[in-house]
Amino acid sequence: MKVAILDDYHDTVRTLACFRQLDGHDVTIWNDHIQDVDALAARLADMMEMCDVIIPPSAGVFSAFGLLMSDLEHESVQGHLRPLNEAMAGELAARFDELEESVAALMRQDRIGTATAQVTRMADLRYAGQAHELAVPVPAGRIDVAALARAFGDEHERNYGHRADAESVECVALRVIGRLAVGSAPLLDQSRSSQSERAASGGAKTRSAYFGAAHGLVETPVVGRVDLTSAGRQGPLIIEEYDTTVVVPPSWIARLDLRGNIHLHAGESL
């Protein structure tokens, strides 16, 4: 296994007792301190022999965009520690009805129609005496306790390679999940940038940037994403944006695709 320790300025990691746990692994330790996250990312890419990196538009807020486009989901959970047997089928049904109503109320608060939402029922089950449980789907409608126990055995065998059908099964908790699929967001064709966008990038300028001992300080062009093309530009480059900065090391190429993604490729020259 390859292990990278990116910043050990005082070279102290090797002196720790836990460092022995890495014996036999390919360990790389850098002792020169670099504060710039982009430079650290480039260093890690080199160490891991990554040849291609993709930076999406609005990379600094990309996770927030993903959150906005994720499915809407509410979950209600209720502890219910009981032996799983036929006598508790009615009790399980009543508890699930309560949980479904709780989820429906939460979804109504978000103005989500329950008719369009997918509702999933789950039971956290375990063999009696176990410390950990497995979540098993519970089909809608009448609860078949025997089928539920068999489904737990199947799930236990799938996870641990064995089952114990002679052992009693316990219910630990019940949960209901309501989910509304948001769908995919439309992707914009950003192949054509307006003249005003290009002007906003500030025109040609350079900055002195340090690219490690191999390259030292290099006078580096500073550009915007809109200044890139599909033909590519040779690194080193600094690509400045409102929400992020992308560093393109020497011997890397930066290209822009039709969706506005920056593609970085190593070991290439124009």
XYZ file of C-alpha atoms in Angstrom:
270
model
C 0.000 0.000 0.000
C 1.185 3.520 -0.809
C 1.040 5.969 2.101
C 1.679 9.701 1.758
C 2.483 11.958 4.725
C 2.301 15.371 3.133
C 3.650 17.720 5.801
C 6.032 16.528 8.522
C 8.154 19.664 8.824
C 10.087 18.497 11.893
C 10.417 14.891 10.661
C 8.854 13.500 13.852
C 6.518 10.854 12.404
C 9.337 8.332 12.019
C 10.077 8.544 15.765
C 6.534 7.568 16.822
C 5.890 4.007 17.969
C 2.830 3.776 15.719
C 5.036 4.388 12.647
C 6.094 0.734 12.908
C 2.585 -0.211 11.788
C 3.596 1.005 8.321
C 6.497 -1.434 7.999
C 6.395 -3.141 4.643
C 4.383 -0.383 2.990
C 5.550 2.190 0.447
C 5.704 5.311 2.649
C 6.577 8.755 1.313
C 7.170 11.588 3.797
C 7.611 15.224 2.772
C 9.380 17.521 5.204
C 9.060 20.808 3.319
C 6.067 22.746 4.619
C 3.489 23.774 1.990
C 0.391 25.655 3.075
C -1.259 25.849 -0.329
C -3.915 23.136 -0.633
C -3.680 23.050 -4.438
C 0.060 22.447 -4.335
C -0.486 19.640 -1.836
C -3.143 18.134 -4.115
C -0.752 18.223 -7.066
C 1.944 16.581 -4.971
C -0.463 13.834 -3.897
C -1.541 13.258 -7.509
C 2.107 12.806 -8.522
C 2.778 10.406 -5.669
C -0.316 8.317 -6.510
C 0.637 8.375 -10.215
C -2.657 10.021 -11.127
C -2.542 11.099 -14.754
C -5.977 12.732 -15.066
C -7.843 15.164 -12.813
C -11.246 16.739 -13.512
C -12.318 20.014 -11.871
C -16.042 20.741 -12.387
C -17.499 24.249 -12.685
C -18.010 25.982 -9.328
C -15.705 23.419 -7.735
C -15.555 25.313 -4.436
C -19.291 24.859 -3.902
C -19.677 21.571 -5.786
C -20.676 19.615 -2.676
C -23.351 22.215 -1.902
C -24.706 21.827 -5.435
C -24.809 18.064 -4.939
C -26.703 18.539 -1.698
C -29.281 20.702 -3.439
C -29.763 18.072 -6.154
C -29.915 15.056 -3.823
C -33.172 13.232 -3.187
C -35.358 14.670 -0.437
C -35.516 12.215 2.438
C -36.999 11.941 5.922
C -36.531 9.070 8.338
C -38.254 8.138 11.588
C -36.784 5.513 13.919
C -38.243 3.894 17.022
C -36.485 1.522 19.390
C -38.414 -1.744 19.678
C -36.418 -4.409 21.527
C -38.544 -7.543 21.346
C -38.151 -11.217 20.377
C -39.311 -11.678 16.806
C -42.288 -14.044 16.807
C -45.726 -14.376 15.257
C -47.384 -12.833 18.319
C -45.807 -9.468 17.630
C -46.985 -9.131 13.986
C -49.853 -6.842 14.979
C -47.613 -4.799 17.264
C -45.085 -4.309 14.451
C -47.825 -3.195 12.068
C -49.084 -0.611 14.586
C -45.590 0.775 15.187
C -44.918 1.027 11.443
C -48.215 2.885 10.971
C -47.097 5.430 13.576
C -43.695 5.847 11.947
C -45.232 6.262 8.490
C -47.519 9.001 9.799
C -44.519 10.711 11.421
C -42.626 10.650 8.117
C -45.687 11.861 6.212
C -45.982 14.828 8.594
C -42.333 15.737 8.037
C -42.761 15.540 4.274
C -45.881 17.703 4.398
C -43.833 20.340 6.207
C -41.527 20.339 3.171
C -44.581 20.509 0.900
C -43.903 17.044 -0.457
C -46.945 15.045 -1.494
C -46.760 11.622 0.116
C -48.457 10.114 -2.928
C -45.343 10.853 -5.007
C -42.834 9.734 -2.370
C -41.306 6.288 -2.008
C -41.820 4.876 1.495
C -39.530 2.120 2.769
C -39.968 0.137 5.978
C -36.949 -1.435 7.682
C -36.432 -3.552 10.788
C -33.068 -3.698 12.601
C -32.681 -7.358 13.561
C -30.065 -9.538 15.224
C -29.648 -12.998 16.646
C -30.340 -13.025 20.385
C -27.213 -12.010 22.264
C -25.484 -10.279 19.333
C -24.169 -6.757 19.801
C -24.839 -5.578 16.242
C -27.922 -5.671 14.085
C -28.681 -5.681 10.360
C -31.351 -3.618 8.626
C -33.843 -5.793 6.766
C -36.559 -4.424 4.426
C -40.143 -5.040 5.530
C -42.572 -5.248 2.579
C -45.730 -3.134 2.651
C -48.946 -4.771 3.755
C -49.392 -7.643 6.170
C -46.214 -8.477 8.103
C -45.025 -12.070 7.700
C -42.768 -12.599 10.725
C -41.434 -15.954 9.508
C -40.495 -14.450 6.139
C -38.844 -11.544 7.951
C -36.734 -13.952 10.016
C -35.690 -15.796 6.846
C -34.787 -12.494 5.178
C -32.616 -11.647 8.181
C -30.869 -15.022 7.871
C -30.208 -14.321 4.185
C -28.800 -10.877 5.008
C -26.649 -12.294 7.821
C -25.231 -14.937 5.483
C -24.603 -12.305 2.804
C -22.653 -10.143 5.263
C -20.890 -12.725 7.425
C -20.895 -15.929 5.377
C -23.058 -17.976 7.727
C -26.508 -18.110 9.286
C -28.000 -19.668 12.443
C -31.611 -20.547 11.691
C -31.930 -22.421 15.005
C -31.202 -19.215 16.971
C -33.982 -16.851 17.980
C -34.117 -13.452 16.286
C -34.573 -10.147 18.092
C -35.991 -6.899 16.800
C -33.966 -3.882 17.965
C -35.513 -0.942 16.129
C -37.999 -0.051 13.410
C -37.540 2.660 10.820
C -39.501 4.241 8.001
C -37.819 6.232 5.230
C -39.697 8.574 2.912
C -37.821 9.594 -0.239
C -38.696 11.844 -3.154
C -36.416 11.603 -6.179
C -35.364 15.059 -7.337
C -33.955 13.947 -10.672
C -30.871 15.165 -12.496
C -30.016 18.801 -13.020
C -29.778 20.190 -16.546
C -26.174 20.553 -17.694
C -25.298 23.806 -19.378
C -23.172 23.959 -22.506
C -20.363 26.288 -21.466
C -18.338 25.945 -24.630
C -19.084 29.557 -25.599
C -17.933 32.201 -23.173
C -18.996 35.775 -23.713
C -16.486 38.525 -24.366
C -17.477 40.143 -21.069
C -16.587 36.931 -19.175
C -13.204 36.824 -20.834
C -12.627 40.469 -20.058
C -13.528 39.850 -16.425
C -10.663 37.396 -16.096
C -8.416 40.444 -15.949
C -6.230 39.899 -18.999
C -2.702 38.499 -19.024
C -0.825 38.499 -15.732
C 1.753 36.331 -13.987
C 2.699 35.390 -10.457
C 5.777 33.808 -8.954
C 4.827 30.303 -7.733
C 6.906 27.600 -6.053
C 6.584 24.094 -7.547
C 8.884 22.150 -5.250
C 12.594 21.506 -5.344
C 12.448 20.095 -8.873
C 11.194 23.366 -10.398
C 11.673 26.044 -7.743
C 10.066 29.436 -8.211
C 8.435 29.791 -11.618
C 6.883 32.910 -13.128
C 3.425 31.465 -13.774
C 0.574 32.771 -15.951
C -2.644 33.522 -14.019
C -5.773 32.862 -16.080
C -9.489 32.255 -15.697
C -11.442 29.127 -16.600
C -12.873 30.970 -19.608
C -9.332 31.458 -20.951
C -8.911 27.711 -21.467
C -9.882 25.866 -24.655
C -10.290 22.278 -25.784
C -6.845 22.516 -27.390
C -5.306 22.915 -23.941
C -2.685 25.087 -22.287
C 0.669 23.972 -21.021
C 1.428 24.227 -17.308
C 2.502 25.792 -15.137
C -0.723 27.756 -14.761
C -2.787 29.284 -11.979
C -6.510 29.257 -12.778
C -8.312 31.741 -10.548
C -12.061 31.702 -9.931
C -14.478 33.264 -7.473
C -14.829 30.063 -5.411
C -11.574 28.192 -6.030
C -8.037 28.295 -7.400
C -6.613 25.522 -9.584
C -2.856 25.004 -9.801
C -1.545 23.297 -12.942
C 2.018 22.041 -12.340
C 4.720 22.027 -15.009
C 4.406 19.093 -17.447
C 0.600 19.061 -16.997
C -1.933 20.186 -19.617
C -5.206 21.963 -18.812
C -8.145 21.625 -21.223
C -11.771 22.781 -21.092
C -14.616 20.533 -22.257
C -18.099 21.480 -23.516
C -19.555 21.303 -20.011
C -17.010 23.717 -18.587
C -14.997 21.015 -16.776
C -11.247 21.495 -16.550
C -9.328 18.349 -17.520
C -5.751 18.120 -16.248
C -3.447 15.525 -17.810
C 0.050 14.714 -16.614
C 3.151 13.817 -18.547
C 2.203 15.637 -21.707
C 3.413 18.682 -23.608
C 1.900 20.739 -26.401
